[in-house]
């Protein structure tokens, strides 16, 4: 049995649910366990720990139709999907064709403070993790013999640190509560202070947590020293955003620690995003911390595959009037991307395509140079060319405007279907783990920190790391001057210091949930000097208010906690 099944099957009988309005662990159902009843045996503590990881992937205990928190659509409000939407949809990487009340403001970067599913979900589910970890740590001293309490404590504290890092990055100043300062109305914490607290927590996890350097086998997907160092590296790179101070030396040192943990780049880029990506050793060795998904053991709509695929397939099948038409369509989808259907929601902006090189500068998939650009530029049904740029309103124009992104797949890395599905019709839920942190990202974090610090001692290694990524994409090598250059951003006229590194991050990491944070670090997210399809609600793009560098604190928390204050710029909206 693989790591995903063990991790998720462990929580199925945990029986703990929550309403997070006051950050207490209060069950929605009076028949389920509260923490004081739930933690008795070693198995209970194993289940509780597994739950902390599973919140990233699962909406609730009982499958895709259930939610631990009362928040809205279970599909859009899984943590990994909501986090991804917050990080990608408002940016130059993606626009959403789905017709929901929050979709247009997210496409345009014009949201306000009204209840918005992804904004609400990231906040509530991260605070749910915090609440569960706090209770877990309070109960852990009572754990029976046979439990490595230090190890379990370190895993729980990593999960809480990751949740607080996410809250800091998305909202800036979340409420702050630990097992030592419980309050129904916790105080808000400034991002620089939260940064220092997360740093201290992660260093404790590394130095005293009794964790292996790198998790393998059935423990893959759990915290280890490598994931803690990698999260520190990511946080250090963005320290100016959070604290106003640079931490490039610390970032370089954290990256170099990751390099000693035994991770290796995958030979095949596409394998990192396939249905067997943490079972295939080549891909698994690059993925430092995945959000585990399993189409057999779990039911969750944390699905980036069906949502990025067309709802119409080839003409022969769509025009078939026989009773077998539905089955044929399921089979086509299953054989081509590993799920039974497409939802026609997410696709690329034209600006994302501009980051890639093409032979003769002719923008088509026949001419793309970089193997990392995994797109489709023609429809299946009528083989019409998709417009590179989203010229019409993003909602409802999936089949005409914007190239499709086929980076994620639920097939094995060799292109065959996964064995867990008995028929195409049963391929509803995916098994493609989401690489929340991977070595390719750490290589680029290292390169950027070295360049910004002008660290001559590590410059040659930084160039080498970037060239390893570019060689995998089958594109030309770069040198030190390239690394340090001021360069244009993608196909725009806007230049920024170290712009080549930002462009390389786009090609390597597009659609992996890092884009918003990257654009903020480069001063571009709200800028009028760098725009993209439908930024600011205008087709050609326009600058927006700087308040959009953070998301608003959900009104549900502001109204229940008098110690919370809204982020600047959202006070009257």
Short mmCIF file of C-alpha atoms in Angstrom, two decimals, residues 28-437:
data_model
loop_
_atom_site.label_atom_id
_atom_site.label_comp_id
_atom_site.label_asym_id
_atom_site.label_seq_id
_atom_site.Cartn_x
_atom_site.Cartn_y
_atom_site.Cartn_z
CA UNK A 28 -20.75 20.47 13.86
CA UNK A 29 -22.22 17.09 14.82
CA UNK A 30 -22.64 16.41 18.54
CA UNK A 31 -22.01 12.70 18.00
CA UNK A 32 -18.43 13.13 16.82
CA UNK A 33 -15.40 13.17 19.04
CA UNK A 34 -13.90 16.25 20.59
CA UNK A 35 -10.15 16.32 21.21
CA UNK A 36 -10.29 15.21 24.83
CA UNK A 37 -12.17 12.09 23.78
CA UNK A 38 -10.36 11.52 20.49
CA UNK A 39 -6.79 11.16 21.78
CA UNK A 40 -6.39 7.97 23.79
CA UNK A 41 -4.41 5.35 21.86
CA UNK A 42 -1.39 5.47 19.57
CA UNK A 43 -3.77 4.97 16.66
CA UNK A 44 -5.67 8.09 17.73
CA UNK A 45 -2.51 10.18 17.64
CA UNK A 46 -1.57 8.73 14.25
CA UNK A 47 -4.99 9.67 12.90
CA UNK A 48 -4.80 13.15 14.38
CA UNK A 49 -1.44 13.74 12.76
CA UNK A 50 -2.64 12.45 9.40
CA UNK A 51 -5.58 14.85 9.58
CA UNK A 52 -3.20 17.83 9.73
CA UNK A 53 -1.72 16.89 6.36
CA UNK A 54 -5.01 15.85 4.78
CA UNK A 55 -6.68 19.24 5.27
CA UNK A 56 -4.64 20.52 2.32
CA UNK A 57 -6.30 17.97 0.02
CA UNK A 58 -9.65 16.96 1.48
CA UNK A 59 -12.73 19.08 2.09
CA UNK A 60 -13.98 16.80 4.87
CA UNK A 61 -13.99 13.42 6.54
CA UNK A 62 -16.64 11.76 4.40
CA UNK A 63 -15.56 12.48 0.86
CA UNK A 64 -16.04 15.17 -1.75
CA UNK A 65 -19.60 16.08 -0.75
CA UNK A 66 -18.65 16.76 2.87
CA UNK A 67 -16.80 19.70 4.43
CA UNK A 68 -15.15 20.15 7.81
CA UNK A 69 -16.15 23.80 7.77
CA UNK A 70 -19.28 25.58 6.58
CA UNK A 71 -17.89 27.54 3.69
CA UNK A 72 -19.50 26.85 0.30
CA UNK A 73 -18.73 24.68 -2.70
CA UNK A 74 -16.59 21.73 -1.55
CA UNK A 75 -14.65 21.63 -4.82
CA UNK A 76 -13.49 25.23 -4.89
CA UNK A 77 -12.84 25.31 -1.16
CA UNK A 78 -10.35 22.50 -0.68
CA UNK A 79 -7.23 24.22 0.66
CA UNK A 80 -4.82 23.32 -2.12
CA UNK A 81 -7.25 24.37 -4.84
CA UNK A 82 -8.26 27.60 -3.09
CA UNK A 83 -4.62 28.48 -2.39
CA UNK A 84 -3.78 27.78 -6.03
CA UNK A 85 -6.64 29.98 -7.24
CA UNK A 86 -5.51 32.84 -4.98
CA UNK A 87 -1.96 32.52 -6.25
CA UNK A 88 -2.63 32.02 -9.97
CA UNK A 89 -6.02 33.23 -11.22
CA UNK A 90 -5.53 37.00 -10.70
CA UNK A 91 -2.06 36.88 -12.32
CA UNK A 92 -0.57 36.68 -15.79
CA UNK A 93 -0.69 32.85 -15.74
CA UNK A 94 -4.37 31.90 -15.83
CA UNK A 95 -7.94 33.02 -16.35
CA UNK A 96 -11.06 31.12 -15.30
CA UNK A 97 -13.98 30.53 -17.67
CA UNK A 98 -16.33 29.25 -14.96
CA UNK A 99 -19.42 31.39 -14.33
CA UNK A 100 -19.50 31.82 -10.56
CA UNK A 101 -20.18 35.04 -8.69
CA UNK A 102 -16.55 35.37 -7.55
CA UNK A 103 -14.88 34.35 -10.83
CA UNK A 104 -14.94 37.72 -12.63
CA UNK A 105 -13.49 39.73 -9.70
CA UNK A 106 -10.73 37.11 -9.39
CA UNK A 107 -10.00 37.27 -13.12
CA UNK A 108 -9.90 41.07 -13.02
CA UNK A 109 -8.24 41.58 -9.61
CA UNK A 110 -11.20 43.72 -8.50
CA UNK A 111 -12.52 41.75 -5.51
CA UNK A 112 -13.83 43.45 -2.39
CA UNK A 113 -14.65 42.18 1.08
CA UNK A 114 -17.81 40.26 0.24
CA UNK A 115 -17.64 36.53 0.94
CA UNK A 116 -15.47 34.92 -1.75
CA UNK A 117 -14.98 31.16 -1.69
CA UNK A 118 -11.20 30.88 -2.31
CA UNK A 119 -10.35 33.81 0.00
CA UNK A 120 -12.58 32.45 2.74
CA UNK A 121 -11.38 28.88 2.28
CA UNK A 122 -7.64 29.53 2.55
CA UNK A 123 -8.17 31.59 5.69
CA UNK A 124 -10.58 29.22 7.43
CA UNK A 125 -8.79 26.00 6.53
CA UNK A 126 -5.37 27.34 7.55
CA UNK A 127 -6.83 28.51 10.85
CA UNK A 128 -8.45 25.10 11.20
CA UNK A 129 -5.00 23.52 10.91
CA UNK A 130 -3.75 25.94 13.58
CA UNK A 131 -6.63 25.04 15.89
CA UNK A 132 -6.12 21.29 15.46
CA UNK A 133 -2.35 21.53 15.95
CA UNK A 134 -2.79 23.58 19.11
CA UNK A 135 -5.10 20.96 20.56
CA UNK A 136 -2.87 18.13 19.37
CA UNK A 137 0.15 19.63 21.11
CA UNK A 138 -1.83 20.06 24.31
CA UNK A 139 -2.83 16.39 24.25
CA UNK A 140 0.54 14.99 23.11
CA UNK A 141 2.18 14.87 26.59
CA UNK A 142 -0.52 12.33 27.53
CA UNK A 143 0.29 10.06 24.59
CA UNK A 144 0.90 6.39 25.43
CA UNK A 145 4.22 4.59 25.22
CA UNK A 146 5.39 3.66 21.74
CA UNK A 147 4.98 7.16 20.32
CA UNK A 148 7.98 9.27 19.43
CA UNK A 149 6.52 12.39 20.98
CA UNK A 150 9.29 14.65 19.76
CA UNK A 151 8.84 13.47 16.18
CA UNK A 152 5.07 13.84 16.34
CA UNK A 153 5.44 17.27 17.89
CA UNK A 154 7.82 18.34 15.12
CA UNK A 155 5.45 17.16 12.38
CA UNK A 156 2.54 19.01 13.96
CA UNK A 157 4.58 22.19 14.42
CA UNK A 158 5.70 22.05 10.79
CA UNK A 159 2.06 21.79 9.67
CA UNK A 160 1.18 24.81 11.80
CA UNK A 161 4.21 26.79 10.55
CA UNK A 162 3.19 26.05 6.96
CA UNK A 163 -0.37 27.20 7.69
CA UNK A 164 0.88 30.41 9.29
CA UNK A 165 3.30 31.03 6.42
CA UNK A 166 0.38 30.73 4.01
CA UNK A 167 -1.72 33.10 6.11
CA UNK A 168 1.14 35.61 6.31
CA UNK A 169 1.69 35.50 2.55
CA UNK A 170 -1.99 35.77 1.61
CA UNK A 171 -3.41 38.05 4.33
CA UNK A 172 -0.40 39.67 5.99
CA UNK A 173 -1.70 39.89 9.57
CA UNK A 174 -3.71 36.87 10.72
CA UNK A 175 -4.88 36.18 14.27
CA UNK A 176 -2.16 34.49 16.28
CA UNK A 177 -2.88 31.66 18.67
CA UNK A 178 -0.85 28.70 19.91
CA UNK A 179 -1.30 26.02 22.55
CA UNK A 180 0.19 28.48 25.04
CA UNK A 181 -2.00 31.56 24.47
CA UNK A 182 -5.49 30.20 23.84
CA UNK A 183 -8.15 32.87 23.35
CA UNK A 184 -11.59 33.07 21.79
CA UNK A 185 -10.55 36.45 20.39
CA UNK A 186 -6.83 36.16 19.60
CA UNK A 187 -4.76 39.22 18.83
CA UNK A 188 -3.65 40.02 15.31
CA UNK A 189 0.08 39.61 14.64
CA UNK A 190 2.18 41.81 12.36
CA UNK A 191 3.87 39.99 9.50
CA UNK A 192 7.43 40.78 10.66
CA UNK A 193 6.74 39.23 14.06
CA UNK A 194 5.02 36.23 12.51
CA UNK A 195 8.02 35.81 10.20
CA UNK A 196 10.33 35.57 13.22
CA UNK A 197 8.01 33.12 14.97
CA UNK A 198 7.80 30.84 11.89
CA UNK A 199 11.58 30.98 11.55
CA UNK A 200 12.01 29.90 15.18
CA UNK A 201 9.48 27.10 14.80
CA UNK A 202 11.08 25.68 11.67
CA UNK A 203 14.56 25.81 13.19
CA UNK A 204 13.26 23.85 16.19
CA UNK A 205 11.71 21.30 13.83
CA UNK A 206 15.06 20.92 12.06
CA UNK A 207 17.36 20.90 15.07
CA UNK A 208 15.31 19.14 17.72
CA UNK A 209 12.43 17.44 15.94
CA UNK A 210 13.94 13.99 15.46
CA UNK A 211 12.93 14.04 11.79
CA UNK A 212 14.81 12.35 8.94
CA UNK A 213 16.55 14.45 6.34
CA UNK A 214 14.16 13.16 3.69
CA UNK A 215 11.00 11.10 4.02
CA UNK A 216 10.76 8.02 1.80
CA UNK A 217 8.47 5.05 1.27
CA UNK A 218 5.23 5.06 3.20
CA UNK A 219 6.23 8.26 5.03
CA UNK A 220 6.56 10.33 1.87
CA UNK A 221 4.40 13.42 2.18
CA UNK A 222 5.20 13.99 5.84
CA UNK A 223 7.43 16.72 7.24
CA UNK A 224 11.18 16.20 7.25
CA UNK A 225 14.27 18.36 7.62
CA UNK A 226 14.31 19.00 3.88
CA UNK A 227 10.78 20.42 3.77
CA UNK A 228 11.49 22.66 6.77
CA UNK A 229 14.68 24.02 5.19
CA UNK A 230 12.88 24.49 1.87
CA UNK A 231 10.04 26.43 3.49
CA UNK A 232 12.61 28.61 5.24
CA UNK A 233 14.33 29.26 1.90
CA UNK A 234 11.06 30.33 0.30
CA UNK A 235 10.24 32.59 3.23
CA UNK A 236 13.72 34.13 3.30
CA UNK A 237 13.57 34.96 -0.43
CA UNK A 238 10.36 36.92 0.19
CA UNK A 239 11.49 38.45 3.48
CA UNK A 240 11.47 41.99 2.12
CA UNK A 241 7.75 41.62 1.46
CA UNK A 242 7.06 40.37 4.98
CA UNK A 243 9.58 42.32 7.07
CA UNK A 244 11.06 45.08 4.94
CA UNK A 245 14.51 43.49 5.36
CA UNK A 246 16.53 41.23 3.06
CA UNK A 247 17.51 37.73 4.21
CA UNK A 248 19.46 36.62 1.15
CA UNK A 249 22.40 35.17 3.07
CA UNK A 250 19.99 33.10 5.17
CA UNK A 251 18.15 32.09 2.01
CA UNK A 252 21.36 30.86 0.36
CA UNK A 253 22.32 28.88 3.45
CA UNK A 254 18.85 27.28 3.67
CA UNK A 255 19.01 26.26 0.01
CA UNK A 256 22.44 24.72 0.46
CA UNK A 257 21.04 22.69 3.36
CA UNK A 258 18.28 21.39 1.07
CA UNK A 259 20.93 20.36 -1.45
CA UNK A 260 22.43 17.98 1.16
CA UNK A 261 19.17 16.16 1.89
CA UNK A 262 19.28 13.66 -0.99
CA UNK A 263 16.82 15.22 -3.47
CA UNK A 264 17.54 15.00 -7.19
CA UNK A 265 16.08 16.64 -10.28
CA UNK A 266 13.74 14.43 -12.27
CA UNK A 267 14.99 13.48 -15.72
CA UNK A 268 11.60 14.20 -17.26
CA UNK A 269 9.87 17.49 -16.45
CA UNK A 270 6.39 16.26 -17.35
CA UNK A 271 6.68 13.31 -14.94
CA UNK A 272 6.54 15.73 -12.00
CA UNK A 273 2.87 16.40 -12.76
CA UNK A 274 1.54 12.92 -13.63
CA UNK A 275 -0.73 10.57 -11.72
CA UNK A 276 2.20 8.48 -10.48
CA UNK A 277 4.46 11.41 -9.56
CA UNK A 278 5.24 10.24 -6.02
CA UNK A 279 5.34 6.54 -6.93
CA UNK A 280 7.68 7.06 -9.88
CA UNK A 281 11.15 7.37 -8.22
CA UNK A 282 12.44 9.75 -10.89
CA UNK A 283 9.77 12.36 -10.11
CA UNK A 284 9.43 11.57 -6.41
CA UNK A 285 13.08 12.38 -5.75
CA UNK A 286 12.52 15.98 -6.81
CA UNK A 287 9.29 16.61 -4.90
CA UNK A 288 10.18 17.83 -1.41
CA UNK A 289 6.69 18.32 0.04
CA UNK A 290 3.63 17.13 -1.89
CA UNK A 291 -0.06 17.48 -1.17
CA UNK A 292 -1.03 13.83 -1.53
CA UNK A 293 -4.06 12.94 -3.63
CA UNK A 294 -5.43 9.47 -4.31
CA UNK A 295 -8.38 8.78 -6.58
CA UNK A 296 -9.00 5.45 -4.88
CA UNK A 297 -8.47 6.12 -1.17
CA UNK A 298 -9.89 9.64 -1.12
CA UNK A 299 -12.63 11.62 -2.75
CA UNK A 300 -11.68 15.25 -3.24
CA UNK A 301 -12.28 17.87 -5.89
CA UNK A 302 -8.73 19.24 -5.54
CA UNK A 303 -8.44 18.62 -9.27
CA UNK A 304 -6.31 20.70 -11.66
CA UNK A 305 -6.78 18.25 -14.51
CA UNK A 306 -10.49 18.05 -15.34
CA UNK A 307 -10.72 21.80 -14.66
CA UNK A 308 -8.11 22.56 -17.34
CA UNK A 309 -9.52 20.22 -20.00
CA UNK A 310 -12.21 20.92 -22.62
CA UNK A 311 -15.77 19.74 -22.11
CA UNK A 312 -16.07 18.95 -25.83
CA UNK A 313 -13.88 16.25 -27.37
CA UNK A 314 -13.47 15.15 -30.98
CA UNK A 315 -16.32 15.70 -33.46
CA UNK A 316 -16.80 11.99 -34.12
CA UNK A 317 -17.74 11.41 -30.48
CA UNK A 318 -19.62 14.66 -29.81
CA UNK A 319 -21.87 14.11 -32.85
CA UNK A 320 -22.50 10.45 -32.05
CA UNK A 321 -26.23 9.92 -31.33
CA UNK A 322 -25.91 6.31 -30.17
CA UNK A 323 -26.48 5.13 -26.56
CA UNK A 324 -22.73 4.52 -26.35
CA UNK A 325 -21.82 8.20 -26.85
CA UNK A 326 -21.35 8.91 -23.15
CA UNK A 327 -19.12 5.89 -22.65
CA UNK A 328 -17.03 6.82 -25.71
CA UNK A 329 -16.53 10.32 -24.36
CA UNK A 330 -15.47 9.00 -20.94
CA UNK A 331 -12.99 6.68 -22.65
CA UNK A 332 -11.52 9.47 -24.78
CA UNK A 333 -10.94 11.71 -21.75
CA UNK A 334 -9.58 8.82 -19.70
CA UNK A 335 -7.11 7.79 -22.37
CA UNK A 336 -5.94 11.35 -23.07
CA UNK A 337 -5.63 12.85 -19.58
CA UNK A 338 -6.69 10.22 -17.06
CA UNK A 339 -10.06 11.48 -15.83
CA UNK A 340 -13.46 10.85 -17.31
CA UNK A 341 -14.35 14.43 -18.26
CA UNK A 342 -13.27 18.02 -18.78
CA UNK A 343 -14.80 21.07 -17.11
CA UNK A 344 -13.51 23.84 -19.42
CA UNK A 345 -12.47 26.25 -16.66
CA UNK A 346 -8.77 27.16 -16.44
CA UNK A 347 -6.49 28.16 -19.31
CA UNK A 348 -3.43 30.30 -19.98
CA UNK A 349 -3.27 34.02 -20.57
CA UNK A 350 -1.52 35.15 -23.72
CA UNK A 351 1.25 36.64 -21.61
CA UNK A 352 2.18 33.23 -20.17
CA UNK A 353 2.84 31.95 -23.69
CA UNK A 354 5.09 34.96 -24.35
CA UNK A 355 7.61 33.71 -21.80
CA UNK A 356 8.48 30.76 -24.06
CA UNK A 357 10.70 30.74 -27.15
CA UNK A 358 9.41 29.61 -30.55
CA UNK A 359 11.22 28.75 -33.75
CA UNK A 360 10.98 31.68 -36.11
CA UNK A 361 8.99 33.46 -33.38
CA UNK A 362 5.89 31.69 -34.74
CA UNK A 363 3.59 31.08 -31.76
CA UNK A 364 2.34 27.54 -32.15
CA UNK A 365 2.96 24.25 -30.39
CA UNK A 366 4.67 22.97 -33.51
CA UNK A 367 7.34 25.63 -33.02
CA UNK A 368 7.80 25.76 -29.24
CA UNK A 369 11.41 25.19 -28.18
CA UNK A 370 11.08 24.57 -24.46
CA UNK A 371 9.83 21.12 -23.42
CA UNK A 372 8.39 22.67 -20.27
CA UNK A 373 5.73 24.46 -22.28
CA UNK A 374 2.95 21.87 -22.18
CA UNK A 375 0.05 23.57 -23.95
CA UNK A 376 -2.63 22.88 -26.56
CA UNK A 377 -3.29 25.55 -29.21
CA UNK A 378 -6.16 23.92 -31.14
CA UNK A 379 -9.58 22.68 -30.11
CA UNK A 380 -10.36 18.97 -30.29
CA UNK A 381 -13.87 19.27 -31.70
CA UNK A 382 -13.24 21.36 -34.83
CA UNK A 383 -9.45 21.73 -34.72
CA UNK A 384 -9.72 25.52 -34.74
CA UNK A 385 -6.76 27.52 -33.50
CA UNK A 386 -7.16 28.93 -30.01
CA UNK A 387 -6.37 32.61 -29.73
CA UNK A 388 -3.19 33.19 -27.78
CA UNK A 389 -4.63 36.19 -25.94
CA UNK A 390 -7.97 36.25 -24.18
CA UNK A 391 -9.62 38.90 -26.33
CA UNK A 392 -13.15 38.36 -25.04
CA UNK A 393 -14.41 38.17 -21.48
CA UNK A 394 -12.74 35.13 -19.85
CA UNK A 395 -16.03 33.67 -18.62
CA UNK A 396 -17.49 31.21 -21.12
CA UNK A 397 -14.71 31.54 -23.71
CA UNK A 398 -12.57 28.50 -22.88
CA UNK A 399 -13.02 27.04 -26.36
CA UNK A 400 -11.91 30.17 -28.23
CA UNK A 401 -9.63 32.43 -26.17
CA UNK A 402 -6.42 31.30 -24.50
CA UNK A 403 -4.27 28.20 -24.95
CA UNK A 404 -5.06 25.18 -22.82
CA UNK A 405 -2.54 24.09 -20.22
CA UNK A 406 -1.96 20.32 -20.13
CA UNK A 407 0.89 20.45 -17.60
CA UNK A 408 -0.96 18.32 -15.04
CA UNK A 409 -2.19 14.87 -16.06
CA UNK A 410 -3.79 11.96 -14.23
CA UNK A 411 -2.04 9.45 -16.50
CA UNK A 412 1.16 7.65 -15.57
CA UNK A 413 4.35 9.30 -16.76
CA UNK A 414 4.50 6.80 -19.67
CA UNK A 415 1.10 8.01 -20.89
CA UNK A 416 -0.94 4.98 -19.80
CA UNK A 417 -3.94 5.09 -17.42
CA UNK A 418 -3.51 4.42 -13.72
CA UNK A 419 -4.36 0.91 -12.57
CA UNK A 420 -6.67 2.01 -9.75
CA UNK A 421 -9.59 2.78 -12.08
CA UNK A 422 -11.65 -0.22 -13.16
CA UNK A 423 -13.34 1.70 -15.97
CA UNK A 424 -13.11 5.18 -17.45
CA UNK A 425 -16.40 6.09 -15.80
CA UNK A 426 -14.90 5.60 -12.33
CA UNK A 427 -12.02 8.07 -12.99
CA UNK A 428 -13.69 10.95 -11.17
CA UNK A 429 -11.06 11.81 -8.56
CA UNK A 430 -7.38 12.28 -9.34
CA UNK A 431 -4.17 10.77 -7.99
CA UNK A 432 -1.75 13.45 -9.20
CA UNK A 433 -0.05 14.82 -6.10
CA UNK A 434 0.46 18.57 -6.02
CA UNK A 435 4.16 19.49 -5.61
CA UNK A 436 3.82 22.26 -3.05
CA UNK A 437 7.63 22.46 -2.76
#
